[in-house]
Short mmCIF file of C-alpha atoms in Angstrom, two decimals:
data_model
loop_
_atom_site.label_atom_id
_atom_site.label_comp_id
_atom_site.label_asym_id
_atom_site.label_seq_id
_atom_site.Cartn_x
_atom_site.Cartn_y
_atom_site.Cartn_z
CA MET A 264 -25.44 4.89 16.41
CA GLN A 265 -24.73 3.54 12.91
CA LYS A 266 -24.75 7.07 11.47
CA LEU A 267 -22.33 8.22 14.17
CA SER A 268 -20.01 5.27 13.41
CA ILE A 269 -20.01 6.08 9.68
CA LEU A 270 -19.30 9.75 10.38
CA LEU A 271 -16.47 9.04 12.83
CA ILE A 272 -14.73 6.54 10.55
CA PHE A 273 -15.12 8.80 7.51
CA VAL A 274 -13.75 11.84 9.36
CA PHE A 275 -10.86 9.76 10.70
CA GLY A 276 -10.08 8.39 7.24
CA VAL A 277 -10.08 11.80 5.56
CA SER A 278 -7.96 13.39 8.30
CA PHE A 279 -5.58 10.41 8.22
CA LEU A 280 -5.05 10.79 4.47
CA SER A 281 -4.65 14.57 4.67
CA THR A 282 -2.22 14.67 7.58
CA ALA A 283 -0.17 11.50 7.19
CA GLN A 284 1.25 12.10 3.74
CA ILE A 285 3.59 15.11 3.94
CA LYS A 286 5.11 16.56 7.09
CA PHE A 287 8.35 18.00 8.45
CA GLU A 288 10.38 15.42 10.37
CA PRO A 289 13.61 15.64 12.41
CA GLY A 290 16.61 15.31 10.12
CA TYR A 291 19.84 16.91 8.98
CA TYR A 292 21.86 18.20 6.06
CA ILE A 293 25.63 18.25 5.55
CA ASP A 294 26.93 21.46 4.03
CA ASN A 295 29.85 21.76 1.61
CA GLU A 296 32.27 22.23 4.52
CA GLY A 297 31.23 18.87 5.94
CA VAL A 298 29.29 20.35 8.87
CA LYS A 299 26.19 18.42 9.92
CA ASN A 300 23.23 20.73 10.61
CA THR A 301 20.14 19.47 12.44
CA CYS A 302 16.79 20.65 11.07
CA LEU A 303 13.32 19.53 10.08
CA ILE A 304 13.08 17.96 6.61
CA LYS A 305 9.86 17.94 4.57
CA ASN A 306 9.19 14.26 3.90
CA VAL A 307 7.60 14.04 0.43
CA GLY A 308 8.21 10.32 -0.11
CA TRP A 309 10.77 10.81 -2.90
CA SER A 310 9.67 8.14 -5.33
CA ASN A 311 12.33 9.67 -7.61
CA ASN A 312 15.71 10.88 -6.41
CA PRO A 313 15.46 14.59 -5.61
CA GLU A 314 17.59 17.49 -6.80
CA LYS A 315 16.59 19.64 -3.80
CA PHE A 316 14.77 19.44 -0.49
CA VAL A 317 12.71 21.70 1.78
CA TYR A 318 13.67 22.20 5.40
CA ARG A 319 13.03 24.31 8.50
CA LEU A 320 15.43 25.13 11.31
CA SER A 321 12.54 24.92 13.81
CA GLU A 322 8.79 24.27 13.85
CA ASP A 323 8.00 28.00 13.62
CA SER A 324 10.72 29.07 11.22
CA GLU A 325 10.35 29.80 7.51
CA ALA A 326 10.60 26.89 5.07
CA LYS A 327 13.74 27.04 2.90
CA THR A 328 15.17 25.02 0.03
CA LYS A 329 18.64 23.65 -0.63
CA GLY A 330 19.87 21.83 -3.70
CA LEU A 331 22.71 19.76 -5.11
CA ALA A 332 25.20 22.62 -5.26
CA GLU A 333 24.72 23.55 -1.61
CA VAL A 334 24.91 20.31 0.40
CA GLN A 335 26.81 17.02 0.41
CA GLY A 336 23.79 15.14 1.62
CA PHE A 337 20.65 15.15 3.75
CA GLY A 338 18.32 12.76 5.49
CA ILE A 339 15.58 12.05 8.00
CA ASP A 340 16.56 10.62 11.39
CA ASN A 341 16.18 6.82 11.32
CA GLY A 342 14.79 7.16 7.81
CA VAL A 343 15.73 7.82 4.21
CA SER A 344 19.00 9.62 3.42
CA PHE A 345 20.72 10.89 0.27
CA LYS A 346 24.37 11.56 -0.53
CA ARG A 347 25.77 13.68 -3.37
CA PHE A 348 28.05 12.05 -5.95
CA ILE A 349 29.50 12.86 -9.34
CA VAL A 350 28.80 9.67 -11.27
CA GLU A 351 29.03 8.03 -14.66
CA ILE A 352 25.46 6.84 -15.24
CA ASP A 353 23.78 4.97 -18.06
CA LYS A 354 20.59 6.93 -18.69
CA SER A 355 19.40 5.00 -21.72
CA THR A 356 15.67 4.40 -21.54
CA GLN A 357 14.26 1.18 -20.10
CA ARG A 358 10.80 1.67 -21.59
CA LEU A 359 10.13 -1.44 -23.62
CA SER A 360 8.63 0.56 -26.48
CA ASP A 361 11.73 2.76 -26.78
CA LEU A 362 14.60 0.32 -26.19
CA GLY A 363 17.77 0.72 -28.20
CA LYS A 364 19.71 -2.00 -29.99
CA THR A 365 22.99 -1.83 -28.10
CA ALA A 366 23.90 -3.70 -24.91
CA ILE A 367 26.70 -1.23 -24.16
CA PRO A 368 25.89 1.34 -21.44
CA GLU A 369 25.54 4.91 -22.71
CA TYR A 370 27.27 6.83 -19.94
CA VAL A 371 26.86 10.49 -19.11
CA THR A 372 28.52 12.40 -16.27
CA ASP A 373 26.05 13.83 -13.77
CA THR A 374 25.83 15.11 -10.20
CA LEU A 375 23.12 13.27 -8.27
CA PHE A 376 21.71 12.69 -4.84
CA LEU A 377 21.93 8.89 -4.47
CA LYS A 378 19.77 7.13 -1.92
CA GLU A 379 21.81 5.41 0.79
CA LEU A 380 20.68 1.79 1.01
CA VAL A 381 23.58 0.10 2.83
CA THR A 382 26.49 2.09 4.30
CA GLY A 383 29.62 0.21 5.35
CA ALA A 384 33.00 -0.89 4.03
CA THR A 385 31.03 -1.88 0.94
CA SER A 386 28.10 0.44 0.28
CA LEU A 387 25.02 0.33 -1.91
CA TYR A 388 23.11 3.31 -3.34
CA GLY A 389 19.94 3.67 -5.37
CA TYR A 390 18.73 6.02 -8.10
CA ARG A 391 15.32 6.27 -9.72
CA ASP A 392 14.02 8.54 -12.45
CA GLY A 393 10.56 7.50 -13.60
CA VAL A 394 10.69 3.91 -14.84
CA THR A 395 14.50 3.85 -14.82
CA LYS A 396 16.08 2.27 -11.73
CA SER A 397 19.82 2.11 -11.17
CA PHE A 398 22.05 0.94 -8.33
CA PHE A 399 25.57 2.05 -7.46
CA TYR A 400 28.22 0.68 -5.12
CA THR A 401 31.55 1.50 -3.53
CA THR A 402 34.28 -0.68 -2.04
CA PRO A 403 37.51 0.21 -0.23
CA ASP A 404 39.26 0.00 -3.61
CA LEU A 405 36.53 1.31 -5.89
CA LYS A 406 34.86 4.70 -6.17
CA VAL A 407 31.13 4.96 -6.80
CA THR A 408 30.25 2.73 -9.78
CA GLN A 409 26.99 1.79 -11.41
CA LEU A 410 25.81 -1.83 -11.28
CA ILE A 411 24.89 -2.45 -14.90
CA TYR A 412 21.54 -3.92 -15.86
CA LYS A 413 20.33 -2.90 -19.29
CA LYS A 414 17.52 -4.13 -21.52
CA PHE A 415 17.93 -3.82 -25.31
CA LYS A 416 16.39 -5.11 -28.52
CA LYS A 417 17.98 -8.09 -30.23
CA ASP A 418 16.60 -10.03 -33.19
CA GLY A 419 13.09 -8.71 -32.61
CA SER A 420 12.98 -9.60 -28.91
CA VAL A 421 14.18 -8.10 -25.63
CA ALA A 422 17.58 -9.14 -24.25
CA THR A 423 19.30 -8.04 -21.04
CA ASN A 424 22.87 -7.08 -20.23
CA LYS A 425 23.37 -8.41 -16.67
CA GLN A 426 26.88 -7.14 -16.15
CA TYR A 427 26.01 -6.43 -12.50
CA LEU A 428 26.35 -10.17 -11.76
CA THR A 429 29.98 -10.10 -12.93
CA GLN A 430 30.58 -6.96 -10.87
CA LEU A 431 29.21 -8.67 -7.76
CA LEU A 432 31.28 -11.78 -8.48
CA LEU A 433 34.53 -9.80 -8.74
CA ASP A 434 34.03 -6.89 -6.33
CA VAL A 435 31.36 -7.83 -3.75
CA ASN A 436 32.03 -11.49 -3.00
CA CYS A 437 33.79 -11.92 0.32
CA GLU A 438 32.35 -15.43 0.68
CA LYS A 439 33.72 -16.47 -2.75
CA GLU A 440 30.34 -17.64 -3.98
CA PRO A 441 30.19 -19.22 -7.46
CA ALA A 442 28.60 -17.40 -10.36
CA ASN A 443 25.59 -19.74 -10.48
CA LYS A 444 24.66 -18.87 -6.87
CA LEU A 445 24.94 -15.14 -7.52
CA GLN A 446 22.40 -15.59 -10.32
CA GLN A 447 19.81 -15.69 -7.52
CA VAL A 448 20.49 -12.02 -6.71
CA LYS A 449 17.91 -10.14 -8.76
CA TYR A 450 18.35 -6.52 -9.80
CA ILE A 451 15.85 -5.31 -7.21
CA GLN A 452 16.40 -3.35 -4.06
CA LYS A 453 15.50 -6.11 -1.60
CA ASP A 454 17.93 -8.67 -3.06
CA LEU A 455 20.80 -6.22 -3.43
CA ILE A 456 20.40 -4.89 0.12
CA ALA A 457 20.52 -8.44 1.48
CA HIS A 458 23.65 -9.20 -0.56
CA PHE A 459 25.51 -6.06 0.57
CA ILE A 460 24.59 -6.64 4.21
CA LYS A 461 25.95 -10.18 3.92
CA GLU A 462 29.13 -8.79 2.34
CA ASN A 463 29.73 -6.39 5.25
CA LYS A 464 29.08 -9.14 7.79
CA CYS A 465 31.59 -11.37 6.03
CA LYS A 466 34.19 -8.59 6.29
CA ASN A 467 33.32 -7.98 9.96
CA SER A 468 32.56 -4.42 8.95
CA GLU A 469 30.11 -2.18 10.72
CA TYR A 470 27.25 -1.30 8.43
CA TYR A 471 24.04 0.71 8.57
CA SER A 472 20.81 0.49 6.64
CA THR A 473 17.50 2.22 7.34
CA ILE A 474 15.90 0.73 4.26
CA LEU A 475 14.53 -2.34 5.99
CA SER A 476 10.83 -1.45 6.22
CA TRP A 477 8.08 -2.44 3.77
CA ALA A 478 7.93 1.14 2.53
CA ASP A 479 11.30 0.73 0.82
CA GLN A 480 11.44 -2.98 0.05
CA GLU A 481 10.50 -4.13 -3.43
CA THR A 482 8.89 -7.25 -4.71
CA ASP A 483 8.72 -8.36 -8.32
CA LYS A 484 5.13 -7.21 -8.79
CA GLY A 485 4.09 -5.71 -5.44
CA LEU A 486 1.18 -8.20 -5.34
CA ARG A 487 -0.14 -9.70 -2.11
CA LEU A 488 -2.86 -12.26 -1.47
CA SER A 489 -4.56 -12.55 1.93
CA LEU A 490 -7.30 -14.66 3.47
CA ARG A 491 -9.88 -12.41 5.15
CA PRO A 492 -12.13 -14.13 7.69
CA GLY A 493 -14.20 -12.03 10.07
CA VAL A 494 -17.68 -11.09 11.19
CA THR A 495 -20.34 -8.69 9.92
CA ASN A 496 -22.54 -6.76 12.32
CA ALA A 497 -25.65 -6.08 10.23
CA SER A 498 -29.16 -4.77 10.75
CA SER A 499 -32.18 -4.28 8.52
CA VAL A 500 -35.48 -2.43 8.70
CA LEU A 501 -38.54 -2.96 6.48
CA GLU A 502 -40.92 -0.03 6.03
CA TYR A 503 -44.47 0.14 4.74
CA LEU A 504 -44.73 3.67 3.41
CA PRO A 505 -48.48 4.44 3.88
CA ALA A 506 -47.66 5.13 7.56
CA SER A 507 -50.98 6.74 8.35
CA ILE A 508 -52.80 3.38 8.18
CA PHE A 509 -50.82 1.43 10.81
CA ASP A 510 -47.44 0.94 12.40
CA SER A 511 -45.12 0.87 9.40
CA GLU A 512 -41.55 0.13 10.56
CA PHE A 513 -40.55 -3.49 11.06
CA ASP A 514 -37.14 -4.00 12.62
CA PHE A 515 -35.33 -7.28 11.94
CA GLY A 516 -32.74 -6.28 14.52
CA SER A 517 -28.95 -6.47 14.70
CA GLN A 518 -27.11 -9.68 13.98
CA ILE A 519 -23.48 -10.82 13.91
CA ASN A 520 -22.62 -13.35 11.19
CA PRO A 521 -19.36 -14.78 9.82
CA ARG A 522 -17.86 -13.51 6.58
CA ILE A 523 -14.98 -14.93 4.55
CA GLY A 524 -13.05 -13.33 1.71
CA VAL A 525 -9.84 -13.20 -0.27
CA GLU A 526 -8.05 -9.90 -0.86
CA LEU A 527 -5.66 -8.97 -3.66
CA GLU A 528 -3.47 -5.95 -2.94
CA LEU A 529 -1.29 -4.31 -5.60
CA SER A 530 1.24 -1.78 -4.30
CA PHE A 531 2.14 1.33 -6.25
CA PRO A 532 6.00 1.42 -6.13
CA ASP A 533 6.09 5.02 -7.35
CA THR A 534 4.69 5.99 -3.92
CA ASN A 535 7.25 3.95 -1.92
CA ASN A 536 4.53 1.34 -1.45
CA LYS A 537 2.48 3.68 0.75
CA TRP A 538 -0.47 3.46 -1.66
CA ALA A 539 -2.10 0.27 -2.92
CA PHE A 540 -5.06 -0.87 -4.99
CA ILE A 541 -7.24 -3.46 -3.23
CA PHE A 542 -9.86 -5.89 -4.51
CA GLU A 543 -11.77 -8.32 -2.29
CA PRO A 544 -14.57 -10.75 -3.10
CA TYR A 545 -16.21 -12.08 0.06
CA TYR A 546 -19.30 -13.96 1.23
CA THR A 547 -21.70 -12.59 3.83
CA SER A 548 -25.26 -13.35 4.95
CA TYR A 549 -28.11 -12.11 7.13
CA GLN A 550 -31.23 -14.13 7.96
CA GLU A 551 -33.94 -13.25 10.45
CA THR A 552 -37.67 -13.69 11.08
CA THR A 553 -39.90 -11.23 12.92
CA ILE A 554 -43.57 -10.55 13.58
CA LEU A 555 -45.01 -7.51 11.87
CA PRO A 556 -48.06 -5.89 13.57
CA LEU A 557 -49.96 -4.85 10.46
CA GLY A 558 -52.98 -3.08 11.94
CA THR A 559 -54.81 -3.86 15.16
CA GLN A 560 -56.36 -7.19 14.26
CA ALA A 561 -53.60 -9.21 12.59
CA ASN A 562 -49.95 -10.08 12.92
CA PHE A 563 -47.88 -11.20 9.98
CA GLU A 564 -44.58 -13.04 9.94
CA ALA A 565 -41.81 -11.45 7.89
CA GLU A 566 -38.56 -13.07 6.87
CA ILE A 567 -35.31 -11.77 5.38
CA ASP A 568 -32.92 -14.17 3.68
CA PHE A 569 -29.93 -12.18 2.46
CA ARG A 570 -26.93 -14.08 1.08
CA ALA A 571 -24.41 -12.31 -1.13
CA VAL A 572 -20.99 -12.48 -2.69
CA GLU A 573 -19.78 -8.90 -2.39
CA PHE A 574 -17.03 -7.33 -4.48
CA SER A 575 -15.18 -4.51 -2.75
CA THR A 576 -12.53 -2.40 -4.49
CA GLY A 577 -10.68 0.75 -3.53
CA VAL A 578 -7.37 2.32 -2.53
CA ARG A 579 -5.36 1.93 0.68
CA TYR A 580 -2.83 4.24 2.30
CA TYR A 581 -0.18 3.04 4.78
CA LEU A 582 1.44 4.97 7.61
CA PHE A 583 4.63 3.19 8.72
CA LEU A 584 5.21 3.14 12.47
CA SER A 585 8.28 0.86 12.55
CA ASN A 586 9.94 -1.93 10.59
CA LYS A 587 7.14 -4.32 11.57
CA SER A 588 4.21 -2.07 12.29
CA ARG A 589 1.93 0.12 10.19
CA LEU A 590 -1.52 1.66 10.23
CA PHE A 591 -3.72 1.89 7.15
CA VAL A 592 -6.92 3.44 5.90
CA ASN A 593 -8.84 2.44 2.78
CA ILE A 594 -11.72 4.02 0.91
CA GLY A 595 -13.67 2.20 -1.76
CA ALA A 596 -16.92 0.95 -3.20
CA LEU A 597 -18.70 -2.40 -3.33
CA ILE A 598 -21.49 -4.21 -5.11
CA GLY A 599 -22.69 -7.78 -4.84
CA ILE A 600 -24.47 -10.77 -6.33
CA THR A 601 -27.47 -11.77 -4.19
CA GLY A 602 -28.82 -14.73 -6.16
CA SER A 603 -32.20 -15.86 -4.79
CA SER A 604 -32.11 -13.66 -1.68
CA LYS A 605 -35.49 -12.25 -0.72
CA ILE A 606 -37.66 -10.49 1.83
CA SER A 607 -41.14 -11.94 2.34
CA VAL A 608 -44.16 -10.81 4.34
CA GLU A 609 -46.68 -13.58 5.09
CA ARG A 610 -49.76 -13.36 2.83
CA VAL A 611 -48.79 -9.82 1.76
CA ALA A 612 -45.71 -9.54 -0.46
CA GLU A 613 -42.37 -11.01 -1.51
CA PHE A 614 -39.43 -8.99 -2.81
CA GLU A 615 -36.19 -9.89 -4.49
CA ILE A 616 -33.13 -8.44 -2.77
CA ASN A 617 -30.67 -6.31 -4.72
CA SER A 618 -27.14 -5.57 -3.59
CA GLY A 619 -26.75 -1.96 -4.62
CA LEU A 620 -23.60 0.04 -5.24
CA ARG A 621 -22.36 1.80 -2.10
CA GLY A 622 -19.21 3.08 -0.48
CA ASN A 623 -17.06 1.95 2.43
CA VAL A 624 -14.21 3.19 4.57
CA GLY A 625 -11.95 1.13 6.81
CA ILE A 626 -9.12 1.61 9.27
CA GLY A 627 -6.68 -1.05 10.39
CA TYR A 628 -3.32 -2.22 11.65
CA ASN A 629 -0.78 -4.50 9.96
CA TYR A 630 1.95 -6.42 11.79
CA ASN A 631 5.05 -7.82 10.13
CA ASP A 632 3.38 -7.76 6.69
CA ARG A 633 1.60 -10.99 7.66
CA LEU A 634 -1.30 -10.28 9.98
CA SER A 635 -3.80 -7.42 9.92
CA VAL A 636 -7.00 -6.35 11.63
CA GLU A 637 -9.51 -3.94 10.13
CA VAL A 638 -12.78 -2.27 11.03
CA ARG A 639 -14.79 -1.38 7.93
CA GLN A 640 -18.02 0.60 7.72
CA ASN A 641 -20.27 0.26 4.68
CA THR A 642 -22.76 2.96 3.80
CA PRO A 643 -26.43 1.93 4.19
CA TYR A 644 -28.56 1.13 1.14
CA SER A 645 -31.99 -0.15 0.17
CA LEU A 646 -32.47 -3.88 -0.44
CA ILE A 647 -35.71 -3.29 -2.34
CA VAL A 648 -35.95 -1.25 -5.53
CA ASN A 649 -38.82 -0.19 -7.79
CA GLU A 650 -41.46 -0.64 -5.08
CA ALA A 651 -43.81 2.28 -4.38
CA GLU A 652 -45.18 1.17 -0.99
CA TRP A 653 -42.28 -0.74 0.55
CA ARG A 654 -38.75 0.26 1.45
CA SER A 655 -35.91 -1.49 3.29
CA GLN A 656 -32.56 -0.43 4.58
CA TYR A 657 -29.50 -2.57 5.26
CA ARG A 658 -26.58 -1.40 7.40
CA SER A 659 -23.35 -3.27 8.06
CA MET A 660 -20.02 -2.93 9.81
CA GLU A 661 -17.26 -5.52 9.37
CA PHE A 662 -14.49 -6.71 11.66
CA ILE A 663 -11.84 -8.45 9.56
CA LEU A 664 -8.70 -10.50 10.24
CA GLY A 665 -6.17 -10.61 7.38
CA ILE A 666 -3.70 -13.50 6.97
CA ARG A 667 -1.22 -13.04 4.13
CA VAL A 668 -0.71 -16.10 1.92
CA PHE A 669 1.97 -14.58 -0.35
#
């Protein structure tokens, strides 16, 4: 049963990763005559703003490509969308090692697909090219304009031109907020979206934004911390290898014990936060006593006392179902510290327990970026090493509740 569980979860995890990443989804493109054409758009995540896209007119039709010169915009229904603009953009590098010494934007004229973040009387757009992130806006009186945020070198340190705060104060400030309050609006997607939505509400303007899911929101570091209580369903078998002498397999049986851990999750923003690195230290245990029928004349008591702090690390992939709902799968490895854990056989032998390196795969569900549930299967491994006549095997499956702290 354990082998079947491992196989099923592994197959599900691999198929999940292979099928959930890139697919054709219902969408549209607007041609140069302004006609909206329904089609299927290949969703590749677009961590950077694209110059072209792949589409199909139907499920069975040939895949085709269109670029900047051919369409005014394109998008996925109830998802990401891009609109073509001719813009003045500051493309000076934001890599700290290559920063220039001027605070003045270095504009070039370019034709770009900008990502639609908030569409209304006052609209917000996003652009990303590698490490460089830029935001643009329009108002009823202003054509598309870049919100300026530029790092530069000054007197041996890094300074920042935050002209975007003045732009918001003068052009996107229906509520007449003072400059010191606008200082709270950081140059990140989440803060700017919230500010532009508030601006449209203040103007009683209809607005639209599909960028409200975790996949497109940004945090300063993409770091999350969660408490991870749960239970471990574990079993262990002790084997005496000279099987021809007497019954050699001694089953400690299956046992459900509590486990508690803390998980750090670091999102990779270049993948629209669909991929993350995870690291979790947690405590688990397994204790049991059984009678071992060694031969026909004697019975011996055997005891396992397994207590470990395990360290699990790996990668996680998210599949977004809605603004508050997402599935995930993670694949990783773990190793532990077992301290004085041991297996002992009365009057026969005593063995130190080692927590060996092994793999794991888990599937789960996350709600509202706060609560999660996960089923995780660890690969079996031997608790005893460097013993010629004895062998053990430990199997475990975990059921975990995640509660996000920050």
